[in-house]
């Protein structure tokens, strides 16, 4: 395995498919002529979201949606179920090159604004969320992470008083900031179940309007400045990573911080994971927007195969980005 995790991703992809090269239509034809099962390979409609290059090696691999794309128009359904998953030959970034456009995202949201409608996790199909699910979520994703965050804030001498949570996933992380700093907390989520859970336990949290699914839009982008933005498992869904990072940077105070958590999780068959960064490639892109980036080790209580091969220590790290740079991202 190479240090940047490229070989790990390729090994995962080759379990179901072989590289299709640059001429996707020829690959599809050859698979048909040889009588082999055809994995969906869509025509790319976007350049590399990291460097803008059109030079890529593609992999014939289908998505595995856990919902029916039937309610969506044909072009959106195809973008969800088919993909042009590839590795940029210029910068090495893995991504889906057949992405929803901003207009398609807007149309998608008129049909399915609530992410709970497109998941198979039973906890997000009922309200209230089962207590045993919340207890397990806290054990796996929260307990070690909160200890890491406490240590970081004490070491860095940071006391964020105004905080925005992007996809907070229940109220555990918000409770930490309220307990440590009495922070004024705002949130934006894509799960109605998560939002209702937070509102029941912490009615003082202010929920903002807008969209964070695939593309950042709406009134929440005018709600800053914040001392901290806490972003959970959202960059992986972005159709334009640098556009989303630029908008987050615009929400921060000059000395504000971005806390990224669960943003290295490579699931090539997930229809919503359009960005598949390894730790080095994610850090490289984040550093185009921030001067400093610190790693917080090992936030989860359990190791995940979707994460561990693609991080330098085989753990689930968080990242703290600070000191926004003036001017456009390079």
Short mmCIF file of C-alpha atoms in Angstrom, two decimals:
data_model
loop_
_atom_site.label_atom_id
_atom_site.label_comp_id
_atom_site.label_asym_id
_atom_site.label_seq_id
_atom_site.Cartn_x
_atom_site.Cartn_y
_atom_site.Cartn_z
CA UNK A 1 0.00 0.00 0.00
CA UNK A 2 1.27 3.45 -0.84
CA UNK A 3 1.42 5.97 1.96
CA UNK A 4 -1.36 8.14 0.55
CA UNK A 5 -3.85 5.28 0.43
CA UNK A 6 -4.30 5.17 -3.36
CA UNK A 7 -3.46 1.47 -3.48
CA UNK A 8 -6.02 0.81 -0.74
CA UNK A 9 -8.78 2.46 -2.74
CA UNK A 10 -7.77 0.63 -5.90
CA UNK A 11 -7.74 -2.66 -4.03
CA UNK A 12 -11.27 -1.99 -2.80
CA UNK A 13 -12.48 -1.08 -6.29
CA UNK A 14 -10.90 -4.11 -7.92
CA UNK A 15 -12.98 -6.40 -5.74
CA UNK A 16 -15.86 -5.68 -8.12
CA UNK A 17 -14.41 -4.05 -11.23
CA UNK A 18 -11.32 -3.31 -13.26
CA UNK A 19 -10.09 0.12 -14.35
CA UNK A 20 -12.03 1.28 -17.38
CA UNK A 21 -9.47 3.76 -18.64
CA UNK A 22 -10.42 7.03 -20.29
CA UNK A 23 -12.75 5.82 -23.05
CA UNK A 24 -15.78 4.77 -21.06
CA UNK A 25 -18.11 4.04 -23.97
CA UNK A 26 -15.56 1.64 -25.44
CA UNK A 27 -15.26 -0.11 -22.11
CA UNK A 28 -19.02 -0.54 -21.86
CA UNK A 29 -19.17 -1.96 -25.39
CA UNK A 30 -16.35 -4.42 -24.77
CA UNK A 31 -17.97 -5.67 -21.57
CA UNK A 32 -21.22 -6.30 -23.46
CA UNK A 33 -19.47 -8.13 -26.33
CA UNK A 34 -17.67 -10.37 -23.88
CA UNK A 35 -20.95 -11.19 -22.15
CA UNK A 36 -19.83 -9.83 -18.81
CA UNK A 37 -22.06 -8.13 -16.30
CA UNK A 38 -21.90 -4.40 -16.79
CA UNK A 39 -21.24 -2.10 -13.88
CA UNK A 40 -22.70 1.34 -14.48
CA UNK A 41 -20.20 3.79 -15.95
CA UNK A 42 -21.63 7.20 -16.71
CA UNK A 43 -20.13 9.84 -18.94
CA UNK A 44 -18.17 12.39 -16.89
CA UNK A 45 -19.82 15.80 -16.67
CA UNK A 46 -17.32 17.59 -14.42
CA UNK A 47 -13.55 18.07 -14.08
CA UNK A 48 -11.50 17.19 -11.02
CA UNK A 49 -12.93 19.11 -8.06
CA UNK A 50 -9.45 19.46 -6.58
CA UNK A 51 -7.34 20.74 -9.50
CA UNK A 52 -9.69 21.12 -12.48
CA UNK A 53 -7.94 18.54 -14.66
CA UNK A 54 -9.91 16.38 -17.12
CA UNK A 55 -7.23 13.67 -17.15
CA UNK A 56 -8.43 10.71 -15.10
CA UNK A 57 -8.49 6.93 -14.88
CA UNK A 58 -12.02 5.61 -14.35
CA UNK A 59 -13.36 2.49 -12.65
CA UNK A 60 -16.43 0.55 -13.73
CA UNK A 61 -18.34 0.30 -10.47
CA UNK A 62 -22.02 0.64 -9.63
CA UNK A 63 -23.54 2.48 -6.70
CA UNK A 64 -25.64 0.66 -4.11
CA UNK A 65 -28.50 3.02 -3.20
CA UNK A 66 -30.55 1.87 -0.22
CA UNK A 67 -33.63 3.68 -1.50
CA UNK A 68 -35.66 3.81 -4.70
CA UNK A 69 -34.59 6.54 -7.16
CA UNK A 70 -38.00 6.21 -8.82
CA UNK A 71 -39.44 9.58 -7.65
CA UNK A 72 -36.60 11.52 -9.26
CA UNK A 73 -36.37 12.68 -12.89
CA UNK A 74 -34.31 10.41 -15.13
CA UNK A 75 -31.22 12.63 -15.20
CA UNK A 76 -31.11 12.89 -11.40
CA UNK A 77 -31.83 9.19 -10.92
CA UNK A 78 -28.95 8.34 -13.26
CA UNK A 79 -26.61 10.70 -11.43
CA UNK A 80 -27.52 8.92 -8.18
CA UNK A 81 -27.31 5.34 -9.45
CA UNK A 82 -24.56 5.61 -12.07
CA UNK A 83 -21.17 7.15 -11.71
CA UNK A 84 -17.87 7.87 -13.37
CA UNK A 85 -15.70 7.13 -10.36
CA UNK A 86 -12.12 7.99 -11.14
CA UNK A 87 -8.70 9.02 -9.93
CA UNK A 88 -7.35 12.31 -11.20
CA UNK A 89 -4.09 11.58 -13.01
CA UNK A 90 -2.87 15.10 -12.25
CA UNK A 91 -3.37 15.25 -8.46
CA UNK A 92 -4.49 11.76 -7.38
CA UNK A 93 -7.89 12.79 -5.96
CA UNK A 94 -10.56 10.05 -6.11
CA UNK A 95 -14.06 11.32 -6.88
CA UNK A 96 -17.22 10.84 -8.91
CA UNK A 97 -16.89 12.69 -12.22
CA UNK A 98 -20.62 12.30 -12.92
CA UNK A 99 -22.01 14.68 -10.32
CA UNK A 100 -25.27 16.47 -9.80
CA UNK A 101 -25.17 20.05 -11.04
CA UNK A 102 -26.29 22.86 -8.68
CA UNK A 103 -29.59 23.07 -10.63
CA UNK A 104 -30.11 19.33 -10.20
CA UNK A 105 -29.37 19.64 -6.48
CA UNK A 106 -32.07 22.31 -6.21
CA UNK A 107 -34.56 20.06 -8.06
CA UNK A 108 -33.56 17.07 -5.94
CA UNK A 109 -34.30 19.06 -2.78
CA UNK A 110 -37.82 19.93 -3.92
CA UNK A 111 -38.50 16.18 -4.03
CA UNK A 112 -36.41 14.97 -1.09
CA UNK A 113 -35.29 17.69 1.30
CA UNK A 114 -34.98 15.27 4.24
CA UNK A 115 -32.01 12.85 4.11
CA UNK A 116 -33.94 10.46 6.38
CA UNK A 117 -35.97 9.46 3.32
CA UNK A 118 -32.87 8.07 1.58
CA UNK A 119 -31.30 5.93 4.30
CA UNK A 120 -31.80 2.33 5.42
CA UNK A 121 -30.82 2.95 9.04
CA UNK A 122 -33.98 2.20 11.02
CA UNK A 123 -33.03 4.72 13.69
CA UNK A 124 -33.68 7.51 11.18
CA UNK A 125 -37.07 6.10 10.21
CA UNK A 126 -38.69 6.61 13.60
CA UNK A 127 -39.03 9.22 16.29
CA UNK A 128 -37.95 9.29 19.01
CA UNK A 129 -34.69 7.56 18.20
CA UNK A 130 -34.28 4.33 20.20
CA UNK A 131 -32.31 4.86 23.40
CA UNK A 132 -29.97 1.94 22.68
CA UNK A 133 -29.06 3.51 19.31
CA UNK A 134 -28.18 6.82 20.95
CA UNK A 135 -26.17 5.07 23.65
CA UNK A 136 -24.18 3.14 21.05
CA UNK A 137 -23.67 6.29 18.95
CA UNK A 138 -22.28 8.06 21.99
CA UNK A 139 -19.99 5.14 22.81
CA UNK A 140 -18.57 4.74 19.29
CA UNK A 141 -18.47 8.29 17.92
CA UNK A 142 -18.60 10.68 20.85
CA UNK A 143 -16.83 9.61 24.06
CA UNK A 144 -13.21 9.53 22.81
CA UNK A 145 -13.78 12.43 20.44
CA UNK A 146 -15.06 14.76 23.14
CA UNK A 147 -12.02 13.94 25.30
CA UNK A 148 -9.77 14.84 22.35
CA UNK A 149 -11.61 18.11 21.79
CA UNK A 150 -11.40 19.07 25.46
CA UNK A 151 -7.65 18.48 25.43
CA UNK A 152 -7.26 20.54 22.25
CA UNK A 153 -9.25 23.53 23.54
CA UNK A 154 -7.31 23.54 26.81
CA UNK A 155 -3.98 23.31 25.02
CA UNK A 156 -4.82 25.93 22.40
CA UNK A 157 -6.49 28.28 24.87
CA UNK A 158 -9.56 28.59 22.64
CA UNK A 159 -12.97 29.52 24.04
CA UNK A 160 -15.39 29.58 21.09
CA UNK A 161 -18.44 31.57 22.12
CA UNK A 162 -20.33 31.46 18.84
CA UNK A 163 -20.45 28.08 17.09
CA UNK A 164 -22.14 26.67 14.00
CA UNK A 165 -22.71 22.91 13.73
CA UNK A 166 -23.01 21.53 10.21
CA UNK A 167 -24.84 18.19 10.42
CA UNK A 168 -24.62 17.87 14.25
CA UNK A 169 -26.06 14.32 14.49
CA UNK A 170 -28.10 14.60 17.68
CA UNK A 171 -27.00 16.82 20.55
CA UNK A 172 -23.80 15.25 21.95
CA UNK A 173 -21.27 17.63 20.37
CA UNK A 174 -23.40 20.68 21.05
CA UNK A 175 -23.63 19.71 24.72
CA UNK A 176 -19.83 19.81 25.01
CA UNK A 177 -19.60 23.40 23.75
CA UNK A 178 -22.49 24.48 25.94
CA UNK A 179 -20.92 22.86 29.01
CA UNK A 180 -17.35 24.10 28.41
CA UNK A 181 -17.91 27.58 27.01
CA UNK A 182 -21.63 28.38 27.33
CA UNK A 183 -21.47 28.80 23.57
CA UNK A 184 -24.25 30.35 21.55
CA UNK A 185 -24.95 27.41 19.22
CA UNK A 186 -26.56 27.37 15.77
CA UNK A 187 -27.04 24.34 13.56
CA UNK A 188 -28.03 23.20 10.09
CA UNK A 189 -28.83 19.56 9.36
CA UNK A 190 -30.11 17.26 6.61
CA UNK A 191 -31.95 14.93 9.01
CA UNK A 192 -35.33 15.85 10.44
CA UNK A 193 -34.96 13.13 13.10
CA UNK A 194 -31.63 14.61 14.24
CA UNK A 195 -33.11 18.11 14.31
CA UNK A 196 -36.16 17.06 16.33
CA UNK A 197 -33.94 15.18 18.79
CA UNK A 198 -31.81 18.27 19.36
CA UNK A 199 -34.82 20.57 19.67
CA UNK A 200 -36.33 18.29 22.33
CA UNK A 201 -33.16 18.17 24.44
CA UNK A 202 -31.73 21.63 23.73
CA UNK A 203 -34.43 24.09 22.65
CA UNK A 204 -31.96 26.96 22.93
CA UNK A 205 -30.10 25.77 19.80
CA UNK A 206 -30.93 27.97 16.81
CA UNK A 207 -31.61 26.02 13.58
CA UNK A 208 -30.79 27.87 10.37
CA UNK A 209 -32.31 27.64 6.92
CA UNK A 210 -30.40 26.53 3.85
CA UNK A 211 -28.92 23.47 2.19
CA UNK A 212 -25.74 21.51 2.96
CA UNK A 213 -26.56 18.45 0.85
CA UNK A 214 -24.05 18.34 -2.04
CA UNK A 215 -23.98 22.14 -2.42
CA UNK A 216 -24.05 24.94 0.19
CA UNK A 217 -26.81 27.49 -0.41
CA UNK A 218 -29.29 29.59 1.54
CA UNK A 219 -29.62 32.13 4.35
CA UNK A 220 -27.29 30.31 6.77
CA UNK A 221 -24.35 31.51 4.67
CA UNK A 222 -25.06 35.06 5.92
CA UNK A 223 -25.20 34.09 9.60
CA UNK A 224 -21.54 34.51 10.61
CA UNK A 225 -19.05 35.32 11.87
CA UNK A 226 -18.47 32.27 14.08
CA UNK A 227 -15.60 31.43 16.40
CA UNK A 228 -15.92 27.81 15.30
CA UNK A 229 -17.65 25.73 12.64
CA UNK A 230 -17.99 22.02 13.46
CA UNK A 231 -18.56 19.96 10.32
CA UNK A 232 -19.53 16.28 10.56
CA UNK A 233 -19.33 13.96 7.51
CA UNK A 234 -20.38 16.60 4.97
CA UNK A 235 -17.39 17.30 2.69
CA UNK A 236 -17.71 13.75 1.30
CA UNK A 237 -21.08 14.74 -0.16
CA UNK A 238 -19.91 17.99 -1.77
CA UNK A 239 -20.08 18.29 -5.55
CA UNK A 240 -17.48 21.08 -5.33
CA UNK A 241 -15.17 20.70 -2.35
CA UNK A 242 -13.47 24.08 -2.79
CA UNK A 243 -16.75 25.96 -3.13
CA UNK A 244 -17.93 24.50 0.20
CA UNK A 245 -14.63 25.21 1.95
CA UNK A 246 -14.68 28.79 0.64
CA UNK A 247 -18.20 29.28 2.01
CA UNK A 248 -17.23 27.82 5.40
CA UNK A 249 -14.23 30.13 5.52
CA UNK A 250 -16.58 33.03 4.85
CA UNK A 251 -18.62 32.09 7.93
CA UNK A 252 -15.63 32.28 10.28
CA UNK A 253 -14.25 35.17 12.29
CA UNK A 254 -10.64 36.11 11.35
CA UNK A 255 -9.28 33.89 14.12
CA UNK A 256 -12.00 31.25 13.80
CA UNK A 257 -11.52 27.51 13.51
CA UNK A 258 -13.01 24.73 11.40
CA UNK A 259 -13.31 21.33 13.08
CA UNK A 260 -13.66 18.54 10.51
CA UNK A 261 -14.81 15.16 11.72
CA UNK A 262 -15.48 11.92 9.80
CA UNK A 263 -14.39 13.40 6.49
CA UNK A 264 -12.16 10.46 5.47
CA UNK A 265 -14.58 7.60 4.81
CA UNK A 266 -14.14 5.95 1.42
CA UNK A 267 -17.35 4.26 0.23
CA UNK A 268 -17.16 4.07 -3.56
CA UNK A 269 -20.60 2.46 -3.88
CA UNK A 270 -22.39 5.07 -1.73
CA UNK A 271 -24.43 7.18 -4.18
CA UNK A 272 -23.93 10.34 -2.13
CA UNK A 273 -20.16 10.03 -1.58
CA UNK A 274 -18.89 12.00 -4.56
CA UNK A 275 -15.60 12.87 -2.87
CA UNK A 276 -13.34 9.99 -1.75
CA UNK A 277 -10.24 11.61 -0.24
CA UNK A 278 -7.49 9.86 1.63
CA UNK A 279 -6.10 11.75 4.61
CA UNK A 280 -3.19 13.30 2.66
CA UNK A 281 -5.39 14.48 -0.22
CA UNK A 282 -8.03 15.95 2.09
CA UNK A 283 -5.38 17.78 4.13
CA UNK A 284 -3.75 19.08 0.96
CA UNK A 285 -7.03 20.61 -0.24
CA UNK A 286 -7.99 22.07 3.16
CA UNK A 287 -4.59 23.77 3.39
CA UNK A 288 -5.46 25.74 0.26
CA UNK A 289 -7.96 27.62 2.43
CA UNK A 290 -6.32 27.67 5.87
CA UNK A 291 -2.82 28.43 7.13
CA UNK A 292 -2.68 25.77 9.86
CA UNK A 293 -4.07 22.26 10.13
CA UNK A 294 -3.77 20.10 13.24
CA UNK A 295 -4.61 16.41 13.49
CA UNK A 296 -6.56 15.09 16.49
CA UNK A 297 -5.90 11.35 16.68
CA UNK A 298 -8.28 8.44 17.00
CA UNK A 299 -11.76 9.82 17.61
CA UNK A 300 -13.79 6.60 17.29
CA UNK A 301 -14.01 3.71 19.73
CA UNK A 302 -14.06 1.21 16.85
CA UNK A 303 -12.07 0.88 13.64
CA UNK A 304 -13.97 1.04 10.36
CA UNK A 305 -12.84 -0.48 7.03
CA UNK A 306 -14.29 2.62 5.33
CA UNK A 307 -11.76 4.77 7.18
CA UNK A 308 -8.73 2.94 8.53
CA UNK A 309 -6.93 2.03 5.23
CA UNK A 310 -7.08 5.66 4.08
CA UNK A 311 -5.59 7.44 7.08
CA UNK A 312 -1.92 7.57 7.95
CA UNK A 313 -2.34 5.93 11.37
CA UNK A 314 -5.24 3.64 10.50
CA UNK A 315 -7.48 5.53 12.93
CA UNK A 316 -10.35 8.02 12.62
CA UNK A 317 -8.80 11.48 12.96
CA UNK A 318 -10.40 14.89 13.27
CA UNK A 319 -8.76 18.01 11.84
CA UNK A 320 -8.67 21.56 13.17
CA UNK A 321 -8.10 24.20 10.48
CA UNK A 322 -7.31 27.75 11.57
CA UNK A 323 -6.28 31.20 10.31
CA UNK A 324 -8.26 31.68 7.10
CA UNK A 325 -6.23 33.01 4.18
CA UNK A 326 -7.44 36.17 2.44
CA UNK A 327 -8.22 35.83 -1.26
CA UNK A 328 -9.44 32.95 -3.45
CA UNK A 329 -8.29 29.38 -3.01
CA UNK A 330 -5.43 28.36 -5.26
#
